[in-house]
mmCIF file of C-alpha atoms (C1' of nucleotides) in Angstrom:
data_model
loop_
_atom_site.group_PDB
_atom_site.id
_atom_site.type_symbol
_atom_site.label_atom_id
_atom_site.label_comp_id
_atom_site.label_asym_id
_atom_site.label_seq_id
_atom_site.Cartn_x
_atom_site.Cartn_y
_atom_site.Cartn_z
ATOM 1 C CA MET A 1 98.430 120.491 77.154
ATOM 2 C CA THR A 2 101.077 121.798 79.424
ATOM 3 C CA ALA A 3 100.228 125.374 80.400
ATOM 4 C CA LYS A 4 96.702 124.680 81.597
ATOM 5 C CA THR A 5 95.962 126.273 84.953
ATOM 6 C CA THR A 6 93.227 123.780 85.897
ATOM 7 C CA THR A 7 92.066 126.102 88.658
ATOM 8 C CA GLY A 8 88.993 127.182 86.773
ATOM 9 C CA PRO A 9 85.557 127.154 88.399
ATOM 10 C CA THR A 10 84.302 124.377 86.153
ATOM 11 C CA GLN A 11 84.986 120.698 86.744
ATOM 12 C CA ALA A 12 88.628 120.121 85.913
ATOM 13 C CA PRO A 13 89.065 117.692 83.035
ATOM 14 C CA ALA A 14 89.409 114.188 84.438
ATOM 15 C CA VAL A 15 92.642 114.128 82.739
ATOM 16 C CA PRO A 16 95.775 112.875 81.148
ATOM 17 C CA ALA A 17 97.334 116.246 82.000
ATOM 18 C CA GLY A 18 97.905 115.526 85.676
ATOM 19 C CA VAL A 19 99.356 112.078 85.742
ATOM 20 C CA ALA A 20 101.871 111.677 82.986
ATOM 21 C CA ARG A 21 101.094 108.975 80.489
ATOM 22 C CA LEU A 22 103.186 105.951 81.065
ATOM 23 C CA ASP A 23 104.740 105.951 77.646
ATOM 24 C CA GLN A 24 105.899 109.513 78.116
ATOM 25 C CA GLN A 25 107.957 108.779 81.146
ATOM 26 C CA LEU A 26 111.666 108.572 80.790
ATOM 27 C CA CYS A 27 111.860 106.502 83.891
ATOM 28 C CA PHE A 28 109.560 103.847 82.526
ATOM 29 C CA ALA A 29 111.546 103.857 79.296
ATOM 30 C CA LEU A 30 114.706 103.074 81.239
ATOM 31 C CA TYR A 31 112.911 100.405 83.225
ATOM 32 C CA SER A 32 111.566 98.734 80.094
ATOM 33 C CA ALA A 33 114.749 98.987 78.093
ATOM 34 C CA SER A 34 116.731 97.496 80.935
ATOM 35 C CA GLY A 35 114.336 94.573 81.260
ATOM 36 C CA LEU A 36 114.303 93.919 77.524
ATOM 37 C CA MET A 37 118.073 93.990 77.309
ATOM 38 C CA THR A 38 118.288 91.473 80.112
ATOM 39 C CA LYS A 39 115.980 89.240 78.116
ATOM 40 C CA LEU A 40 118.228 89.561 75.076
ATOM 41 C CA TYR A 41 121.211 88.480 77.155
ATOM 42 C CA ARG A 42 119.493 85.500 78.719
ATOM 43 C CA PRO A 43 119.865 83.006 75.834
ATOM 44 C CA LEU A 44 123.497 84.058 75.372
ATOM 45 C CA LEU A 45 124.349 83.637 79.042
ATOM 46 C CA GLU A 46 122.424 80.450 79.678
ATOM 47 C CA PRO A 47 125.076 78.255 78.023
ATOM 48 C CA LEU A 48 127.603 79.853 80.388
ATOM 49 C CA GLY A 49 125.450 79.078 83.400
ATOM 50 C CA LEU A 50 125.223 82.753 84.339
ATOM 51 C CA THR A 51 122.388 85.148 85.002
ATOM 52 C CA TYR A 52 122.807 88.714 83.852
ATOM 53 C CA PRO A 53 123.778 90.147 87.268
ATOM 54 C CA GLN A 54 126.181 87.244 87.725
ATOM 55 C CA TYR A 55 127.701 88.034 84.328
ATOM 56 C CA LEU A 56 128.201 91.659 85.359
ATOM 57 C CA ALA A 57 129.875 90.517 88.577
ATOM 58 C CA MET A 58 132.178 88.199 86.624
ATOM 59 C CA LEU A 59 133.124 91.035 84.264
ATOM 60 C CA VAL A 60 134.290 93.085 87.233
ATOM 61 C CA ILE A 61 136.122 90.144 88.767
ATOM 62 C CA TRP A 62 137.815 89.253 85.465
ATOM 63 C CA GLU A 63 138.978 92.802 85.086
ATOM 64 C CA LYS A 64 140.956 92.758 88.334
ATOM 65 C CA ALA A 65 141.187 90.277 91.190
ATOM 66 C CA PRO A 66 141.091 89.744 94.033
ATOM 67 C CA ARG A 67 138.439 92.311 94.827
ATOM 68 C CA THR A 68 136.587 92.874 98.070
ATOM 69 C CA VAL A 69 132.827 92.632 98.275
ATOM 70 C CA GLY A 70 132.753 96.370 98.878
ATOM 71 C CA GLU A 71 134.742 97.084 95.709
ATOM 72 C CA LEU A 72 132.442 94.896 93.654
ATOM 73 C CA GLY A 73 129.461 96.693 95.154
ATOM 74 C CA GLU A 74 130.957 100.047 94.266
ATOM 75 C CA ALA A 75 131.563 98.974 90.666
ATOM 76 C CA LEU A 76 128.126 97.427 90.225
ATOM 77 C CA GLY A 77 126.066 99.801 92.335
ATOM 78 C CA LEU A 78 124.907 96.958 94.569
ATOM 79 C CA ASP A 79 125.192 96.427 98.297
ATOM 80 C CA SER A 80 126.228 93.415 100.329
ATOM 81 C CA ALA A 81 122.656 92.273 100.830
ATOM 82 C CA THR A 82 122.475 91.623 97.093
ATOM 83 C CA LEU A 83 126.068 90.643 96.455
ATOM 84 C CA THR A 84 126.687 88.176 99.257
ATOM 85 C CA PRO A 85 124.091 85.640 98.105
ATOM 86 C CA LEU A 86 124.971 86.217 94.436
ATOM 87 C CA LEU A 87 128.647 85.571 95.140
ATOM 88 C CA LYS A 88 127.791 82.490 97.156
ATOM 89 C CA ARG A 89 125.888 81.148 94.168
ATOM 90 C CA ILE A 90 128.738 81.634 91.727
ATOM 91 C CA GLU A 91 131.085 80.206 94.359
ATOM 92 C CA ALA A 92 128.818 77.152 94.576
ATOM 93 C CA GLY A 93 129.103 76.957 90.777
ATOM 94 C CA GLY A 94 132.874 76.759 91.141
ATOM 95 C CA LEU A 95 133.612 80.054 89.378
ATOM 96 C CA VAL A 96 135.078 82.077 92.254
ATOM 97 C CA THR A 97 136.534 81.660 95.708
ATOM 98 C CA ARG A 98 135.668 83.813 98.718
ATOM 99 C CA ARG A 99 138.032 84.173 101.672
ATOM 100 C CA ARG A 100 138.620 86.568 104.511
ATOM 101 C CA ASP A 101 141.502 88.963 103.967
ATOM 102 C CA ALA A 102 144.189 87.901 106.430
ATOM 103 C CA ALA A 103 145.392 91.490 106.676
ATOM 104 C CA ASP A 104 141.925 92.777 107.562
ATOM 105 C CA GLU A 105 139.492 90.165 108.732
ATOM 106 C CA ARG A 106 136.539 92.425 107.993
ATOM 107 C CA ARG A 107 137.087 92.138 104.262
ATOM 108 C CA VAL A 108 136.186 89.230 101.998
ATOM 109 C CA LEU A 109 138.295 88.706 98.895
ATOM 110 C CA VAL A 110 136.711 87.328 95.763
ATOM 111 C CA GLU A 111 138.812 85.725 93.057
ATOM 112 C CA PRO A 112 138.122 83.614 89.970
ATOM 113 C CA THR A 113 139.004 79.933 90.004
ATOM 114 C CA ALA A 114 140.629 78.220 87.014
ATOM 115 C CA LYS A 115 137.115 77.337 85.888
ATOM 116 C CA GLY A 116 136.103 80.972 86.281
ATOM 117 C CA GLN A 117 139.052 82.084 84.179
ATOM 118 C CA ALA A 118 138.237 79.509 81.524
ATOM 119 C CA LEU A 119 134.703 80.818 81.335
ATOM 120 C CA ARG A 120 136.127 84.182 80.369
ATOM 121 C CA GLU A 121 137.131 82.773 77.015
ATOM 122 C CA GLN A 122 133.596 81.662 76.263
ATOM 123 C CA ALA A 123 132.233 84.947 77.513
ATOM 124 C CA LYS A 124 134.282 86.891 75.017
ATOM 125 C CA SER A 125 131.833 86.135 72.251
ATOM 126 C CA VAL A 126 128.860 87.499 74.181
ATOM 127 C CA PRO A 127 129.211 91.247 73.553
ATOM 128 C CA ALA A 128 129.565 90.784 69.801
ATOM 129 C CA ALA A 129 126.664 88.347 69.640
ATOM 130 C CA LEU A 130 124.527 90.789 71.522
ATOM 131 C CA ALA A 131 125.591 93.765 69.454
ATOM 132 C CA CYS A 132 124.330 91.980 66.341
ATOM 133 C CA GLN A 133 120.859 91.954 67.795
ATOM 134 C CA LEU A 134 120.738 95.605 68.763
ATOM 135 C CA PRO A 135 118.354 97.412 66.505
ATOM 136 C CA LEU A 136 119.955 100.861 66.359
ATOM 137 C CA GLU A 137 122.721 102.288 64.215
ATOM 138 C CA PRO A 138 126.171 102.087 65.818
ATOM 139 C CA GLY A 139 126.249 105.865 65.923
ATOM 140 C CA GLU A 140 122.966 106.031 67.732
ATOM 141 C CA LEU A 141 124.098 103.400 70.213
ATOM 142 C CA LYS A 142 127.203 105.433 70.870
ATOM 143 C CA SER A 143 125.180 108.561 71.415
ATOM 144 C CA LEU A 144 122.662 106.797 73.637
ATOM 145 C CA HIS A 145 125.443 105.306 75.678
ATOM 146 C CA GLY A 146 127.160 108.652 76.038
ATOM 147 C CA THR A 147 124.038 110.405 77.201
ATOM 148 C CA LEU A 148 123.252 107.633 79.665
ATOM 149 C CA THR A 149 126.759 107.666 81.078
ATOM 150 C CA ARG A 150 126.561 111.369 81.765
ATOM 151 C CA PHE A 151 123.082 110.910 83.177
ATOM 152 C CA ILE A 152 124.259 108.165 85.511
ATOM 153 C CA GLY A 153 127.119 110.289 86.761
ATOM 154 C CA GLU A 154 124.731 113.088 87.642
ATOM 155 C CA LEU A 155 122.222 110.728 89.217
ATOM 156 C CA ARG A 156 124.912 109.216 91.400
ATOM 157 C CA LYS A 157 125.901 112.656 92.580
ATOM 158 C CA ALA A 158 122.267 113.446 93.301
ATOM 159 C CA ALA A 159 121.799 110.153 95.141
ATOM 160 C CA ALA A 160 124.908 110.794 97.211
ATOM 161 C CA ALA A 161 123.798 114.349 97.973
ATOM 162 C CA SER A 162 120.406 113.386 99.398
ATOM 163 C CA PRO A 163 120.423 109.688 100.193
ATOM 164 C CA ASP A 164 117.987 110.432 102.940
ATOM 165 C CA GLY A 165 115.775 113.181 101.624
ATOM 166 C CA ASP A 166 117.395 115.546 104.126
ATOM 167 C CA MET B 1 135.922 84.638 66.871
ATOM 168 C CA THR B 2 134.835 87.407 64.657
ATOM 169 C CA ALA B 3 137.771 89.194 63.118
ATOM 170 C CA LYS B 4 140.795 88.406 65.234
ATOM 171 C CA THR B 5 142.278 84.999 64.655
ATOM 172 C CA THR B 6 144.128 84.946 67.988
ATOM 173 C CA THR B 7 146.266 82.155 66.627
ATOM 174 C CA GLY B 8 149.240 84.401 66.087
ATOM 175 C CA PRO B 9 152.642 83.237 67.274
ATOM 176 C CA THR B 10 153.012 85.946 69.911
ATOM 177 C CA GLN B 11 151.071 85.984 73.157
ATOM 178 C CA ALA B 12 147.795 87.788 72.565
ATOM 179 C CA PRO B 13 147.459 90.811 74.844
ATOM 180 C CA ALA B 14 145.833 89.675 78.108
ATOM 181 C CA VAL B 15 143.293 92.208 77.444
ATOM 182 C CA PRO B 16 140.494 94.630 77.773
ATOM 183 C CA ALA B 17 139.837 94.042 74.093
ATOM 184 C CA GLY B 18 138.107 90.692 74.572
ATOM 185 C CA VAL B 19 135.680 91.282 77.362
ATOM 186 C CA ALA B 20 134.164 94.701 77.057
ATOM 187 C CA ARG B 21 134.847 96.972 79.989
ATOM 188 C CA LEU B 22 131.812 97.288 82.160
ATOM 189 C CA ASP B 23 131.531 101.016 81.863
ATOM 190 C CA GLN B 24 131.494 100.752 78.098
ATOM 191 C CA GLN B 25 128.459 98.600 77.954
ATOM 192 C CA LEU B 26 125.189 100.144 76.976
ATOM 193 C CA CYS B 27 123.353 97.398 78.714
ATOM 194 C CA PHE B 28 124.996 98.093 82.034
ATOM 195 C CA ALA B 29 124.275 101.789 81.559
ATOM 196 C CA LEU B 30 120.579 101.024 81.176
ATOM 197 C CA TYR B 31 120.661 98.714 84.161
ATOM 198 C CA SER B 32 122.346 101.337 86.350
ATOM 199 C CA ALA B 33 120.235 104.242 85.183
ATOM 200 C CA SER B 34 117.068 102.293 85.815
ATOM 201 C CA GLY B 35 118.163 101.377 89.324
ATOM 202 C CA LEU B 36 119.193 104.935 90.140
ATOM 203 C CA MET B 37 115.917 106.358 88.861
ATOM 204 C CA THR B 38 114.006 103.925 91.033
ATOM 205 C CA LYS B 39 115.983 105.209 93.997
ATOM 206 C CA LEU B 40 115.068 108.778 93.109
ATOM 207 C CA TYR B 41 111.395 107.837 93.065
ATOM 208 C CA ARG B 42 111.458 106.012 96.365
ATOM 209 C CA PRO B 43 111.237 108.995 98.731
ATOM 210 C CA LEU B 44 108.494 110.526 96.586
ATOM 211 C CA LEU B 45 106.429 107.350 96.529
ATOM 212 C CA GLU B 46 106.906 106.322 100.129
ATOM 213 C CA PRO B 47 104.367 108.872 101.420
ATOM 214 C CA LEU B 48 101.874 107.354 98.979
ATOM 215 C CA GLY B 49 102.571 103.876 100.253
ATOM 216 C CA LEU B 50 103.654 102.675 96.812
ATOM 217 C CA THR B 51 106.749 101.003 95.437
ATOM 218 C CA TYR B 52 107.890 102.016 91.995
ATOM 219 C CA PRO B 53 106.394 99.024 90.136
ATOM 220 C CA GLN B 54 103.168 99.529 92.087
ATOM 221 C CA TYR B 55 103.163 103.178 91.020
ATOM 222 C CA LEU B 56 103.555 102.144 87.388
ATOM 223 C CA ALA B 57 100.665 99.720 87.754
ATOM 224 C CA MET B 58 98.483 102.431 89.293
ATOM 225 C CA LEU B 59 99.335 104.794 86.416
ATOM 226 C CA VAL B 60 98.010 102.245 83.960
ATOM 227 C CA ILE B 61 94.929 101.567 86.048
ATOM 228 C CA TRP B 62 94.198 105.277 86.523
ATOM 229 C CA GLU B 63 94.434 105.792 82.802
ATOM 230 C CA LYS B 64 91.630 103.379 82.038
ATOM 231 C CA ALA B 65 89.692 100.913 84.131
ATOM 232 C CA PRO B 66 88.685 98.212 84.520
ATOM 233 C CA ARG B 67 91.621 96.456 82.944
ATOM 234 C CA THR B 68 92.411 92.769 82.847
ATOM 235 C CA VAL B 69 95.618 91.378 84.302
ATOM 236 C CA GLY B 70 96.696 90.568 80.771
ATOM 237 C CA GLU B 71 96.205 94.148 79.610
ATOM 238 C CA LEU B 72 98.197 95.467 82.532
ATOM 239 C CA GLY B 73 100.931 92.989 81.752
ATOM 240 C CA GLU B 74 100.989 94.097 78.143
ATOM 241 C CA ALA B 75 101.267 97.761 79.135
ATOM 242 C CA LEU B 76 103.958 97.167 81.742
ATOM 243 C CA GLY B 77 105.876 94.373 80.086
ATOM 244 C CA LEU B 78 105.254 92.053 83.037
ATOM 245 C CA ASP B 79 103.606 88.654 83.249
ATOM 246 C CA SER B 80 101.038 87.270 85.647
ATOM 247 C CA ALA B 81 103.674 85.694 87.860
ATOM 248 C CA THR B 82 104.844 89.194 88.733
ATOM 249 C CA LEU B 83 101.553 91.031 88.507
ATOM 250 C CA THR B 84 99.285 88.738 90.482
ATOM 251 C CA PRO B 85 101.150 89.145 93.785
ATOM 252 C CA LEU B 86 101.740 92.857 93.124
ATOM 253 C CA LEU B 87 98.031 93.411 92.502
ATOM 254 C CA LYS B 88 97.137 91.407 95.579
ATOM 255 C CA ARG B 89 99.340 93.696 97.630
ATOM 256 C CA ILE B 90 97.762 96.901 96.367
ATOM 257 C CA GLU B 91 94.370 95.254 96.796
ATOM 258 C CA ALA B 92 95.296 94.503 100.398
ATOM 259 C CA GLY B 93 96.210 98.193 100.692
ATOM 260 C CA GLY B 94 92.687 99.082 99.601
ATOM 261 C CA LEU B 95 93.671 100.796 96.351
ATOM 262 C CA VAL B 96 92.111 98.411 93.833
ATOM 263 C CA THR B 97 89.558 95.645 93.546
ATOM 264 C CA ARG B 98 90.070 92.403 91.646
ATOM 265 C CA ARG B 99 87.133 90.354 90.390
ATOM 266 C CA ARG B 100 86.456 87.727 87.762
ATOM 267 C CA ASP B 101 84.861 89.003 84.580
ATOM 268 C CA ALA B 102 81.317 87.629 84.535
ATOM 269 C CA ALA B 103 81.391 87.556 80.734
ATOM 270 C CA ASP B 104 84.583 85.512 80.676
ATOM 271 C CA GLU B 105 85.486 83.810 83.897
ATOM 272 C CA ARG B 106 89.090 83.384 82.841
ATOM 273 C CA ARG B 107 89.727 87.102 83.068
ATOM 274 C CA VAL B 108 90.299 89.126 86.203
ATOM 275 C CA LEU B 109 89.270 92.774 86.149
ATOM 276 C CA VAL B 110 91.240 95.309 88.148
ATOM 277 C CA GLU B 111 89.716 98.633 89.103
ATOM 278 C CA PRO B 112 90.650 101.458 91.494
ATOM 279 C CA THR B 113 88.637 101.928 94.676
ATOM 280 C CA ALA B 114 87.624 105.377 95.914
ATOM 281 C CA LYS B 115 90.808 105.376 97.965
ATOM 282 C CA GLY B 116 92.764 104.440 94.859
ATOM 283 C CA GLN B 117 91.190 107.318 92.941
ATOM 284 C CA ALA B 118 91.936 109.719 95.774
ATOM 285 C CA LEU B 119 95.562 108.681 95.697
ATOM 286 C CA ARG B 120 95.692 109.846 92.117
ATOM 287 C CA GLU B 121 95.442 113.432 93.283
ATOM 288 C CA GLN B 122 98.465 113.075 95.522
ATOM 289 C CA ALA B 123 100.340 111.241 92.804
ATOM 290 C CA LYS B 124 99.942 114.142 90.419
ATOM 291 C CA SER B 125 102.779 116.019 92.079
ATOM 292 C CA VAL B 126 105.223 113.157 91.651
ATOM 293 C CA PRO B 127 106.324 113.634 88.024
ATOM 294 C CA ALA B 128 107.069 117.333 88.523
ATOM 295 C CA ALA B 129 108.911 116.692 91.784
ATOM 296 C CA LEU B 130 111.001 114.076 90.075
ATOM 297 C CA ALA B 131 111.663 116.181 87.001
ATOM 298 C CA CYS B 132 113.216 118.830 89.263
ATOM 299 C CA GLN B 133 115.841 116.354 90.343
ATOM 300 C CA LEU B 134 116.807 115.175 86.888
ATOM 301 C CA PRO B 135 120.251 116.436 86.057
ATOM 302 C CA LEU B 136 119.973 116.878 82.282
ATOM 303 C CA GLU B 137 118.659 119.705 80.144
ATOM 304 C CA PRO B 138 115.001 119.325 79.127
ATOM 305 C CA GLY B 139 116.129 119.015 75.532
ATOM 306 C CA GLU B 140 118.510 116.233 76.364
ATOM 307 C CA LEU B 141 115.874 114.405 78.353
ATOM 308 C CA LYS B 142 113.543 114.649 75.400
ATOM 309 C CA SER B 143 116.163 113.302 73.067
ATOM 310 C CA LEU B 144 117.129 110.509 75.451
ATOM 311 C CA HIS B 145 113.515 109.559 75.868
ATOM 312 C CA GLY B 146 112.934 109.569 72.135
ATOM 313 C CA THR B 147 115.923 107.369 71.434
ATOM 314 C CA LEU B 148 114.932 104.952 74.181
ATOM 315 C CA THR B 149 111.381 104.742 72.945
ATOM 316 C CA ARG B 150 112.515 103.819 69.469
ATOM 317 C CA PHE B 151 115.015 101.390 70.961
ATOM 318 C CA ILE B 152 112.323 99.731 73.055
ATOM 319 C CA GLY B 153 110.049 99.350 70.070
ATOM 320 C CA GLU B 154 112.784 97.580 68.143
ATOM 321 C CA LEU B 155 113.746 95.405 71.103
ATOM 322 C CA ARG B 156 110.171 94.320 71.548
ATOM 323 C CA LYS B 157 110.003 93.320 67.917
ATOM 324 C CA ALA B 158 113.257 91.407 68.300
ATOM 325 C CA ALA B 159 112.016 89.714 71.466
ATOM 326 C CA ALA B 160 108.767 88.748 69.757
ATOM 327 C CA ALA B 161 110.628 87.420 66.729
ATOM 328 C CA SER B 162 112.899 85.044 68.680
ATOM 329 C CA PRO B 163 111.458 84.510 72.120
ATOM 330 C CA ASP B 164 112.951 81.072 71.983
ATOM 331 C CA GLY B 165 116.220 81.479 70.171
ATOM 332 C CA ASP B 166 114.667 79.728 67.182
ATOM 333 C "C1'" DT C 1 144.999 99.704 128.438
ATOM 334 C "C1'" DA C 2 140.214 100.324 127.934
ATOM 335 C "C1'" DC C 3 136.612 102.046 125.492
ATOM 336 C "C1'" DT C 4 134.200 104.307 121.798
ATOM 337 C "C1'" DA C 5 133.567 104.939 116.928
ATOM 338 C "C1'" DA C 6 133.951 103.515 112.251
ATOM 339 C "C1'" DA C 7 134.173 100.056 108.701
ATOM 340 C "C1'" DT C 8 132.841 95.646 106.523
ATOM 341 C "C1'" DA C 9 129.996 91.665 105.535
ATOM 342 C "C1'" DA C 10 126.296 89.012 106.609
ATOM 343 C "C1'" DT C 11 121.467 88.466 107.794
ATOM 344 C "C1'" DC C 12 116.431 89.431 107.840
ATOM 345 C "C1'" DG C 13 112.111 90.882 105.816
ATOM 346 C "C1'" DT C 14 109.630 92.552 101.903
ATOM 347 C "C1'" DG C 15 108.945 93.065 97.124
ATOM 348 C "C1'" DT C 16 109.842 92.403 92.445
ATOM 349 C "C1'" DA C 17 111.068 89.372 88.121
ATOM 350 C "C1'" DC C 18 110.683 85.314 85.186
ATOM 351 C "C1'" DA C 19 110.595 80.245 83.375
ATOM 352 C "C1'" DA C 20 107.810 76.420 83.879
ATOM 353 C "C1'" DT C 21 103.821 74.246 85.406
ATOM 354 C "C1'" DT C 22 98.987 73.937 86.815
ATOM 355 C "C1'" DT C 23 94.071 75.022 86.926
ATOM 356 C "C1'" DA C 24 90.048 76.606 84.996
ATOM 357 C "C1'" DA C 25 87.296 78.409 81.366
ATOM 358 C "C1'" DA C 26 86.166 79.257 76.550
ATOM 359 C "C1'" DT C 27 86.359 77.762 71.691
ATOM 360 C "C1'" DG C 28 86.314 74.850 67.583
ATOM 361 C "C1'" DG C 29 85.563 70.984 65.398
ATOM 362 C "C1'" DA C 30 84.108 65.716 64.648
ATOM 363 C "C1'" DT D 1 77.459 66.286 72.455
ATOM 364 C "C1'" DC D 2 82.202 65.354 73.447
ATOM 365 C "C1'" DC D 3 86.832 66.317 73.341
ATOM 366 C "C1'" DA D 4 91.226 68.520 71.939
ATOM 367 C "C1'" DT D 5 92.984 73.069 71.677
ATOM 368 C "C1'" DT D 6 93.590 77.567 73.103
ATOM 369 C "C1'" DT D 7 93.523 81.235 76.385
ATOM 370 C "C1'" DA D 8 93.940 83.557 81.062
ATOM 371 C "C1'" DA D 9 95.497 83.617 85.755
ATOM 372 C "C1'" DA D 10 97.540 81.604 89.450
ATOM 373 C "C1'" DT D 11 101.202 78.915 91.497
ATOM 374 C "C1'" DT D 12 105.959 77.138 92.195
ATOM 375 C "C1'" DG D 13 110.838 77.637 92.448
ATOM 376 C "C1'" DT D 14 114.891 80.400 91.812
ATOM 377 C "C1'" DA D 15 117.254 84.750 91.732
ATOM 378 C "C1'" DC D 16 117.799 89.506 92.299
ATOM 379 C "C1'" DA D 17 117.309 94.185 94.970
ATOM 380 C "C1'" DC D 18 117.188 97.106 98.912
ATOM 381 C "C1'" DG D 19 116.286 99.095 103.767
ATOM 382 C "C1'" DA D 20 117.381 98.013 108.306
ATOM 383 C "C1'" DT D 21 119.775 95.498 111.587
ATOM 384 C "C1'" DT D 22 123.528 92.656 113.513
ATOM 385 C "C1'" DA D 23 128.184 90.728 114.311
ATOM 386 C "C1'" DT D 24 132.941 91.155 113.903
ATOM 387 C "C1'" DT D 25 137.014 93.559 113.345
ATOM 388 C "C1'" DT D 26 139.847 97.625 113.108
ATOM 389 C "C1'" DA D 27 141.134 102.350 114.268
ATOM 390 C "C1'" DG D 28 141.242 106.184 117.278
ATOM 391 C "C1'" DT D 29 141.827 108.309 121.659
ATOM 392 C "C1'" DA D 30 142.040 109.514 126.389
#
DNA sequence: TACTAAATAATCGTGTACAATTTAAATGGA
DNA sequence: TCCATTTAAATTGTACACGATTATTTAGTA
């Protein structure tokens, strides 16, 4: 059903050939898988008082702090319009502090509080708990992850190359 | 607290071992890849006046109509809280109609208008245009898609089995 | 020094997402 | 027939997500 010319004189079939079926689209597969994974995380993160994007932000902050908003955005692929309110929420929850960098007043430094550090201990059990629920073989997960990582690298290059459709 | 006792006499390494590094997480890879793909679609969909979720909804509607809100939600993995406003927006754009099913007044039937059908022709070029920008070999894409599809099927089962953490 | 350009967050407006609740309609008994 | 139960959408409240703009600060340069 691929090599059809569809330029014949007769009425073209009113067709699945033109618009790809939803379930055949890689993009939709990524979209669905991402949403389902977020749902799997939810019950694990709820006891910690974190949403999934907040958990990702905390992972980056735990890894190295203080970090600027820009650095967090780089690591997470998010911009300040998304991060600023998210960081304000976890600040309101007492997990991080935000302060202007005295050396460069344009920057805002984000750092975990004692409570934020303590949460790290609880959070350690999350990846293992989640892994138990993943339905693929470890080898397959590894392979999937590897392919995705390469894919993401290429997509980022592509996005950087034509951010504007130039 | 799976294998490591962490009660050893020496200071446990202050470590990447506990909290998985962000770039090693499959879940984050899915999250990033999904976001990047949406960005790739944006410039292709903008001329059509559609966002990416709206495009997905139109794909389902083009495939078979009329469809109820519930059927669309099933196909897309979204619930009425997300779909109702989305459908109202594309209705406001003149692409679909929404009406109560006379046979069962609880249901709402969604159907493309003539304008919505016409848009389908323009939309046909989108998948090919996008495919050109994808950075992996066709074989790899196929394999990635296959793995994801299986993964999604299993995740859905898992989500259905314990929607509640029972 | 004064003045432009670049960098950095924050803000604004629109559009998803989802849990929980509400409203309305259909269904299945007593 | 009447009523409890179930089903289907819509609504409410909170939280992302991003394009575009704005405000502030720093850096660069004549």
